[in-house]
CSV table of C-alpha atoms in Angstrom, one decimal:
chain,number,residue,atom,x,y,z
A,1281,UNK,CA,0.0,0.0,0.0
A,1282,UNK,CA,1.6,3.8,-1.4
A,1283,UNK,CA,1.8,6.7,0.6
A,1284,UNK,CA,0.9,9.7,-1.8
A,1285,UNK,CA,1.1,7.4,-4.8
A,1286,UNK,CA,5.6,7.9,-4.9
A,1287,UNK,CA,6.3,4.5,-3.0
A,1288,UNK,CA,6.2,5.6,0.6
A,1289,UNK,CA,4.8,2.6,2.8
A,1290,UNK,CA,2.1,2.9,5.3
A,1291,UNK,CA,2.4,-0.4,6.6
A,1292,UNK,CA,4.9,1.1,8.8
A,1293,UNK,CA,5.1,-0.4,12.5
A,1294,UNK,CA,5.0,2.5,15.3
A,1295,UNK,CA,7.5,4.9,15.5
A,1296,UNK,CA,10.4,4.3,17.7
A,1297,UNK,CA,13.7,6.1,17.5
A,1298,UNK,CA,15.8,3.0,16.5
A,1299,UNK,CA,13.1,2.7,13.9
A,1300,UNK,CA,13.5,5.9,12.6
A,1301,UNK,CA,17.1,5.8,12.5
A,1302,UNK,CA,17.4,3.1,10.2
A,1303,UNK,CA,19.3,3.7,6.8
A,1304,UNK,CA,16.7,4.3,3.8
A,1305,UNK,CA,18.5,6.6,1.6
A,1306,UNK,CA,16.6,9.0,-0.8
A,1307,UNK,CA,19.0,9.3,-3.6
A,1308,UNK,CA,18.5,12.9,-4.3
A,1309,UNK,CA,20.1,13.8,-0.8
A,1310,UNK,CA,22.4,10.9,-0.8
A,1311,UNK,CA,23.9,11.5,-3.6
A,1312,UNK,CA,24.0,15.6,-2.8
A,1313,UNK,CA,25.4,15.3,0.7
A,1314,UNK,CA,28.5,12.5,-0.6
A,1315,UNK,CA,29.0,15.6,-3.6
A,1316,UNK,CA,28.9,18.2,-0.8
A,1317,UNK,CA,31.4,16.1,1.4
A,1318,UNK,CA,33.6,15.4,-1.6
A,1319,UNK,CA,33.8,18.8,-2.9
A,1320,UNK,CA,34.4,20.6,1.1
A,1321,UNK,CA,37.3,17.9,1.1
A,1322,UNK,CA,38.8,18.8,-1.9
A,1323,UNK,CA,38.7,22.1,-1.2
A,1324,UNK,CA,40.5,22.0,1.8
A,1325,UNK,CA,42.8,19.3,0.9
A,1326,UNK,CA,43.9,21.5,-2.4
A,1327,UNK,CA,44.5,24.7,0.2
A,1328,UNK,CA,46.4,22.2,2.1
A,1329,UNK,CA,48.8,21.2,-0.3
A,1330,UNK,CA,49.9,24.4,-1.2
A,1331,UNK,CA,50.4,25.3,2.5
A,1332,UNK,CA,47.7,27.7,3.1
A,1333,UNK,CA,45.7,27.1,6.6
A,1334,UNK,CA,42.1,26.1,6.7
A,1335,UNK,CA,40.2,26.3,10.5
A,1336,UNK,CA,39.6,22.4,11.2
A,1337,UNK,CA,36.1,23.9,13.3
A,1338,UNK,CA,35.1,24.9,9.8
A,1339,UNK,CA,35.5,21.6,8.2
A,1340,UNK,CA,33.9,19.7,11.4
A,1341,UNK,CA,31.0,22.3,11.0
A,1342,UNK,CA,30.3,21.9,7.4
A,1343,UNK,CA,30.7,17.9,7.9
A,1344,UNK,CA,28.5,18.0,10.8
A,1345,UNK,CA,25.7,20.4,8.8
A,1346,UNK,CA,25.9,17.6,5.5
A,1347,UNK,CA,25.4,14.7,8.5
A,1348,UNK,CA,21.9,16.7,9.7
A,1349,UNK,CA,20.8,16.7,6.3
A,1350,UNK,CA,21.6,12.8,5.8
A,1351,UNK,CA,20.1,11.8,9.0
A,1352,UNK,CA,16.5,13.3,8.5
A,1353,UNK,CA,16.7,12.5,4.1
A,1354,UNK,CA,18.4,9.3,4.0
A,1355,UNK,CA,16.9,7.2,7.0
A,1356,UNK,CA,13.3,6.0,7.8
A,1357,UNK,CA,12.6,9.4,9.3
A,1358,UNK,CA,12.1,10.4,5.8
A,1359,UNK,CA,9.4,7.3,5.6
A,1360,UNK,CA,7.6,8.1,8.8
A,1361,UNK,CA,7.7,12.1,7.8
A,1362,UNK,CA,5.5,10.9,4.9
A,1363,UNK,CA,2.8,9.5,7.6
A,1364,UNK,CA,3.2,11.3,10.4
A,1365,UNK,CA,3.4,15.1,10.8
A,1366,UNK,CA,5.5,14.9,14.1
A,1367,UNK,CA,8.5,13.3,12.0
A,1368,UNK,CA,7.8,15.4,8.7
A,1369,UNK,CA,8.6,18.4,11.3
A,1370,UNK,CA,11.3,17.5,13.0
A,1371,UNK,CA,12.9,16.8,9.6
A,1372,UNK,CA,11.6,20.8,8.2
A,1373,UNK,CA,13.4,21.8,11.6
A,1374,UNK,CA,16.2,20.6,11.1
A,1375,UNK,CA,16.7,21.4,7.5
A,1376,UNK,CA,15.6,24.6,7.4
A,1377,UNK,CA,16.9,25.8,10.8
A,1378,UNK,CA,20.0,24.0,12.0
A,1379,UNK,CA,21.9,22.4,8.9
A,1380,UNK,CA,21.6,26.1,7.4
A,1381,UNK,CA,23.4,27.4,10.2
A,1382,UNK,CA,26.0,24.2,10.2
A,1383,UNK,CA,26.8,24.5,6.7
A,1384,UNK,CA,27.4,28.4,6.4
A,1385,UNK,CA,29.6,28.2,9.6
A,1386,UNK,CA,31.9,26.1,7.6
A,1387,UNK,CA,32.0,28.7,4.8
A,1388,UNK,CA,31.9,26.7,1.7
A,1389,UNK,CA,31.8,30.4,-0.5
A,1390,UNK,CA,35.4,31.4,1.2
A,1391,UNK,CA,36.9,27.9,0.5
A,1392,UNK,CA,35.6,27.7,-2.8
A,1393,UNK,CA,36.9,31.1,-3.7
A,1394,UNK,CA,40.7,30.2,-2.3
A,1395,UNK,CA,40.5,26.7,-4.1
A,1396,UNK,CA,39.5,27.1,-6.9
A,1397,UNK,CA,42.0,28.3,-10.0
A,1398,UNK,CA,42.2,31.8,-10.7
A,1399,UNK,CA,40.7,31.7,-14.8
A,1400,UNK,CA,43.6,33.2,-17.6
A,1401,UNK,CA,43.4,36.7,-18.7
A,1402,UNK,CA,40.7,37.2,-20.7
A,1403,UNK,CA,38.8,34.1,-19.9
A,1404,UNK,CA,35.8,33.3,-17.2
A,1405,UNK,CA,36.4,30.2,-15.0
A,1406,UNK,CA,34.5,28.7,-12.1
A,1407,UNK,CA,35.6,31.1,-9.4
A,1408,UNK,CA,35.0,33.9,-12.0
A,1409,UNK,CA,31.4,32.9,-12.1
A,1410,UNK,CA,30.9,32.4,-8.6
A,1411,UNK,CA,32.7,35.9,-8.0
A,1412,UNK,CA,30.0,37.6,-10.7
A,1413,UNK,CA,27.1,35.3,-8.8
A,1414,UNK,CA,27.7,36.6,-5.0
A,1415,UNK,CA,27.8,40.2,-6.0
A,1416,UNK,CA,24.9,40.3,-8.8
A,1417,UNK,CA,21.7,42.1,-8.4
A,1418,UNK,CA,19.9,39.0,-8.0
A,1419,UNK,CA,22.1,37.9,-4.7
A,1420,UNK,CA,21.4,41.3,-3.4
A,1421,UNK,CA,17.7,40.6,-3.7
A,1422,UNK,CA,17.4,37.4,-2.4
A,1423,UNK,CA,19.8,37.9,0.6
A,1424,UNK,CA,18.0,41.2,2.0
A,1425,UNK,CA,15.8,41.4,4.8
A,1426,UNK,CA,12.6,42.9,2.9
A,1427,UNK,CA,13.2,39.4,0.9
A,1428,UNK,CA,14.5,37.1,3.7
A,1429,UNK,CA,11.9,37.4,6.4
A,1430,UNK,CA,8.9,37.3,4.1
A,1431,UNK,CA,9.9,34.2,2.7
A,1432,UNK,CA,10.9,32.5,6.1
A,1433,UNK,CA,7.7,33.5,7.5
A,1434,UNK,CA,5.5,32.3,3.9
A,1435,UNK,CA,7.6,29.0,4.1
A,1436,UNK,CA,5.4,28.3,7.1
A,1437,UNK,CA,1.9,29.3,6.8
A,1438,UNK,CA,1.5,29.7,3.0
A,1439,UNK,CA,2.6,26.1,2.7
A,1440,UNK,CA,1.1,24.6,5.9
A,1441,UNK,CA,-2.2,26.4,5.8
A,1442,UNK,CA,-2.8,26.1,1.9
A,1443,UNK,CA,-3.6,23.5,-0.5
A,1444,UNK,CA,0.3,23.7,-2.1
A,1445,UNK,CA,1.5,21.3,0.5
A,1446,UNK,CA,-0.7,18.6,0.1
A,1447,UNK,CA,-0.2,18.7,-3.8
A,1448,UNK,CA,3.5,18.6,-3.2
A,1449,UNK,CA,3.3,15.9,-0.7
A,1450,UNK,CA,1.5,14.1,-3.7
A,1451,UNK,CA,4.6,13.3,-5.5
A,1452,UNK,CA,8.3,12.2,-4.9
A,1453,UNK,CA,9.8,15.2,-6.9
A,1454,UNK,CA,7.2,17.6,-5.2
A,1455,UNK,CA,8.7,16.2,-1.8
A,1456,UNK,CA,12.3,16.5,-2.6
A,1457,UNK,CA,11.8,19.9,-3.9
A,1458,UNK,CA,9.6,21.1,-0.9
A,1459,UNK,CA,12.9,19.8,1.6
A,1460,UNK,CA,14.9,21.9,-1.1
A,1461,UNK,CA,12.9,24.6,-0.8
A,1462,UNK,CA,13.1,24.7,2.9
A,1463,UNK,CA,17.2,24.4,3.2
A,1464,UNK,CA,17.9,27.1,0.5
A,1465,UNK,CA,15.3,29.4,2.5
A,1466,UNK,CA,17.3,29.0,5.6
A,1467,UNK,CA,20.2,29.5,4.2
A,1468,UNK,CA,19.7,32.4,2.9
A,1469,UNK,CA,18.2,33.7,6.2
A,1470,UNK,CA,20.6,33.4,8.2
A,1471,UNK,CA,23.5,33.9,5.7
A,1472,UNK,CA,23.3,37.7,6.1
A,1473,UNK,CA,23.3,37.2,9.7
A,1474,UNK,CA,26.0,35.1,10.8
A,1475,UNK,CA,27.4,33.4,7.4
A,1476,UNK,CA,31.4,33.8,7.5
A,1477,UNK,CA,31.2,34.1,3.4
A,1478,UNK,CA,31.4,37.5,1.8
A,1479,UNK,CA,28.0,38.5,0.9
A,1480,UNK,CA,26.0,41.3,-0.7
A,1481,UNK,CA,23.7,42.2,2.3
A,1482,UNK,CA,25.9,42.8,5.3
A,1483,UNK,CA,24.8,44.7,8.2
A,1484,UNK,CA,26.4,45.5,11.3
A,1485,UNK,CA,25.8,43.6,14.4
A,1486,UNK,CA,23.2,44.7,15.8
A,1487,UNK,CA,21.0,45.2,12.7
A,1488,UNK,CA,22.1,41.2,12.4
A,1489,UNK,CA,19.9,40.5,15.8
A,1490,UNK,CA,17.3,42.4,15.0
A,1491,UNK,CA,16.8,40.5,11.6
A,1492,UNK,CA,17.4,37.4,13.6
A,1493,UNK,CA,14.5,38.4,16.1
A,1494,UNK,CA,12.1,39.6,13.5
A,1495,UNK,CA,11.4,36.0,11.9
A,1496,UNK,CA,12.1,33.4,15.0
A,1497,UNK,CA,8.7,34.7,16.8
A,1498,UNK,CA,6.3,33.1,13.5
A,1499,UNK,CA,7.9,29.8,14.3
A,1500,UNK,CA,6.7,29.8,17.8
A,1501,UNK,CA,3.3,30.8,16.7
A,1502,UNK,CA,3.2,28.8,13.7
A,1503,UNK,CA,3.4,25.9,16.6
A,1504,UNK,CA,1.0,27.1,18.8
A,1505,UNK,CA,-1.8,27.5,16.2
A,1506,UNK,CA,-0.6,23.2,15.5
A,1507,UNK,CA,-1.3,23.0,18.8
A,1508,UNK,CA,-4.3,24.4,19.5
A,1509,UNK,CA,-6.5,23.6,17.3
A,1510,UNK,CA,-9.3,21.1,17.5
A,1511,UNK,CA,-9.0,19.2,14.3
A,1512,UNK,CA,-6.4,18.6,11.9
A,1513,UNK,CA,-5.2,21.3,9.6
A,1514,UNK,CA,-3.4,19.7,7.5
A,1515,UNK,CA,-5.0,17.0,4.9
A,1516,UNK,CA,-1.9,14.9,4.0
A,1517,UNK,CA,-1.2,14.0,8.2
A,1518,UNK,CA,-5.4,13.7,8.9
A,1519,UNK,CA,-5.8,10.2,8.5
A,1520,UNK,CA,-3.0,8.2,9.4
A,1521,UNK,CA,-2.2,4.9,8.9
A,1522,UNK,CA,-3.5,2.2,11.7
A,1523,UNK,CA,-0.2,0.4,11.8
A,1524,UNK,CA,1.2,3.5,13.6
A,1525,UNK,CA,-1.1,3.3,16.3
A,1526,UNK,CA,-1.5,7.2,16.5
A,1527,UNK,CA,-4.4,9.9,16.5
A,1528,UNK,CA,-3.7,12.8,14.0
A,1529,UNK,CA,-5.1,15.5,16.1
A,1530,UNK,CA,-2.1,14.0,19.5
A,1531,UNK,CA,0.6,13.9,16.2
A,1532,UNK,CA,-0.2,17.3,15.2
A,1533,UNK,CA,-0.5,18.9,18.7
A,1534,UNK,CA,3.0,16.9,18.7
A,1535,UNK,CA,4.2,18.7,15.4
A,1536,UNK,CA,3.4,21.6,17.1
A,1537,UNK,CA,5.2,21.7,19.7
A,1538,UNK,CA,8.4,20.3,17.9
A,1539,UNK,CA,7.9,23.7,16.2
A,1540,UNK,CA,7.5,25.6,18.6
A,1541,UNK,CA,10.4,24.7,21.1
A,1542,UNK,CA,12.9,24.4,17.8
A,1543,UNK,CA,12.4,27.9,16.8
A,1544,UNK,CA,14.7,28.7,20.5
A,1545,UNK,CA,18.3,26.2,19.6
A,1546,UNK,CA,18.7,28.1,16.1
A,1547,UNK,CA,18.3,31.3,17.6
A,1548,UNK,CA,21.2,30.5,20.7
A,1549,UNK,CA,23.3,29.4,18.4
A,1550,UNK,CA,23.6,32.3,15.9
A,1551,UNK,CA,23.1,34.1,18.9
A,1552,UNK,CA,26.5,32.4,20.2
A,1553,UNK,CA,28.0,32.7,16.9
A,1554,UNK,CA,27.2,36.9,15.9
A,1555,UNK,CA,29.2,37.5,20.0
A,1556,UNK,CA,32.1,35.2,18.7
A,1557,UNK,CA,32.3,37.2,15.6
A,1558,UNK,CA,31.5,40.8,16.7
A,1559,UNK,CA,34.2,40.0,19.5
A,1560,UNK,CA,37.0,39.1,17.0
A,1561,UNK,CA,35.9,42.0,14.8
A,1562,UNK,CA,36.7,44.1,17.6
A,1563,UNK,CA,39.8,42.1,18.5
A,1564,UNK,CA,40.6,43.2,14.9
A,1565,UNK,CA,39.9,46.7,14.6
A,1566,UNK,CA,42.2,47.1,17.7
A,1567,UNK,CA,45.2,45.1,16.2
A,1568,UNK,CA,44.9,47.9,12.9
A,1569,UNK,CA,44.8,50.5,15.1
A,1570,UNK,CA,47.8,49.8,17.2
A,1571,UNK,CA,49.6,49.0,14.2
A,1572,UNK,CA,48.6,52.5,12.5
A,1573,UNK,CA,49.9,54.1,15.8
A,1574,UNK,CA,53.2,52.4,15.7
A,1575,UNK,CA,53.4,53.7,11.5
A,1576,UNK,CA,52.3,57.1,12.3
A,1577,UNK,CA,53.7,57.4,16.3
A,1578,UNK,CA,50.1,57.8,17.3
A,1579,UNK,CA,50.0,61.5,15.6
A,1580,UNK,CA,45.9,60.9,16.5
A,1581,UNK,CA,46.8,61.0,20.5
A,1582,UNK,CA,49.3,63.6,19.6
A,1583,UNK,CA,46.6,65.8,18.1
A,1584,UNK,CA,44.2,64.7,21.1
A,1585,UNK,CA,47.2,65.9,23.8
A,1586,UNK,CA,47.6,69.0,21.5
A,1587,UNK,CA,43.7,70.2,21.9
A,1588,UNK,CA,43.4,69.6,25.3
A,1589,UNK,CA,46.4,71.2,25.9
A,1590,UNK,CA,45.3,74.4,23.9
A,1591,UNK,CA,41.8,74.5,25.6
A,1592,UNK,CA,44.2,74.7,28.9
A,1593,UNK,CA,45.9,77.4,27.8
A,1594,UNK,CA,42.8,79.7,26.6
């Protein structure tokens, strides 16, 4: 018996965490995260052979963002999200709020702009296009917060709370391209606001927590509305299959508050991550300004010494 007529069982015995965890890869993802993997490794080893440094937190991160994304595509967590809304949202969580986060920690932009070869004069290579890419119009668009927190916020309730998620839930290549859909909107969220890669949209630090702030609350509301309501609201989770043993108005109060408590771990984190970064910027600025002083013999104090001195006098 199909699930949504693209070969997803729902014979499925009840959910258990060892259950869940069990390898059923969806080739799409498989085969993306191994090419993600393969190319981050290259990258680094390449730096590494011509003796340039690469952070080893940056590689773990990166790693450890491809792993999220292969634990909820590419084991039965993917089956039971097809059946039960409390596993489908744990996986939209985790794909759309803490991979993002992973991945663009280990900045794939920055590595693939020091690895890759410079193109001969005249001629456009790969790290000529991706140059033209990150500053075109189109980046700026997409990356700016009139753009950004819109889309966070429609990826929620315009899909949830409309027929478009049942239609894509209808179909294998609907499916794959709603969990694409939700990874490429977080990262470009959160790119902006703690990404180490260069990017179009950049604003200072406290413009950064603001943005973070202004889409985090919809999650938490998105989940309350899950869990209080009194039937189900979405058509694809309402009538579960008997083998799981479970009521869909208890999965989706369940779904609910999965959303709910997630939308607090991504915002610590970048949290953690913009104080680590605005602290080293400052840690920078200092170091350039110490070293202008020793160029210049501080002629900046010297001025300072020379005012205070004159207003003394008068």
């Amino acid at each position: 018996m199909d699930h949504s007529g693209h070969g997803m069982t729902t014979d499925l015995p009840p959910f258990t965490l060892g259950r869940g965890l069990e390898f059923s890869p969806d080739l799409f993802f498989l085969i993306g995260c191994l090419a993600a993997l393969g190319l981050y490794g290259w990258g680094v080893a390449r730096l590494r052979r011509r003796g340039d440094a690469w952070p080893v937190s940056r590689t773990v991160s990166f790693t450890i963002g491809v792993l999220t994304i292969a634990l909820v595509m590419c084991t039965k967590l993917n089956d039971y999200g097809m059946v039960m809304f409390s596993v489908h949202m744990v996986q939209h969580m985790v794909i759309s709020m803490l991979s993002p986060i992973l991945l663009l920690l280990g900045a794939p932009m920055t590595l693939a702009l020091r690895a890759l070869p410079v193109a001969g004069r005249g001629s456009t290579g790969p790290r000529e296009l991706l140059l033209k890419l990150l500053h075109s119009r189109y980046m700026k668009v997409i990356t700016h917060p009139g753009f950004t927190i819109p889309m966070f916020i429609a990826s929620l309730y315009a899909l949830y709370f409309t027929p478009l998620f049942d239609f894509l839930m209808g179909s294998k290549p609907g499916h794959i391209g709603m969990m694409v859909h939700f990874l490429m909107v977080g990262i470009v969220f959160f790119w902006p606001i703690m990404g180490v890669d260069p990017g179009p949209h950049r604003p200072g630090y406290v413009m950064r927590m603001l943005e973070l702030f202004a889409g985090m609350p919809f999650h938490a509301f998105f989940g309350i509305a899950l869990m209080m309501a009194s039937e189900p609201m979405v058509q694809a989770y309402a009538n579960p299959p008997a083998s799981l043993g479970i009521d869909a108005l208890t999965d989706q109060n369940a779904a609910g508050g999965i959303a709910w408590a997630f939308s607090e771990i991504p915002s610590v984190l970048v949290l953690i991550a913009l104080v680590y970064q605005w602290y080293h910027s400052e840690q920078r600025q200092a170091v350039r300004k110490d070293r202008a002083a020793d160029r210049d013999g501080d002629k900046e104090l010297e001025a300072y010494n020379a005012y205070l001195a004159s207003l003394r006098s008068r």
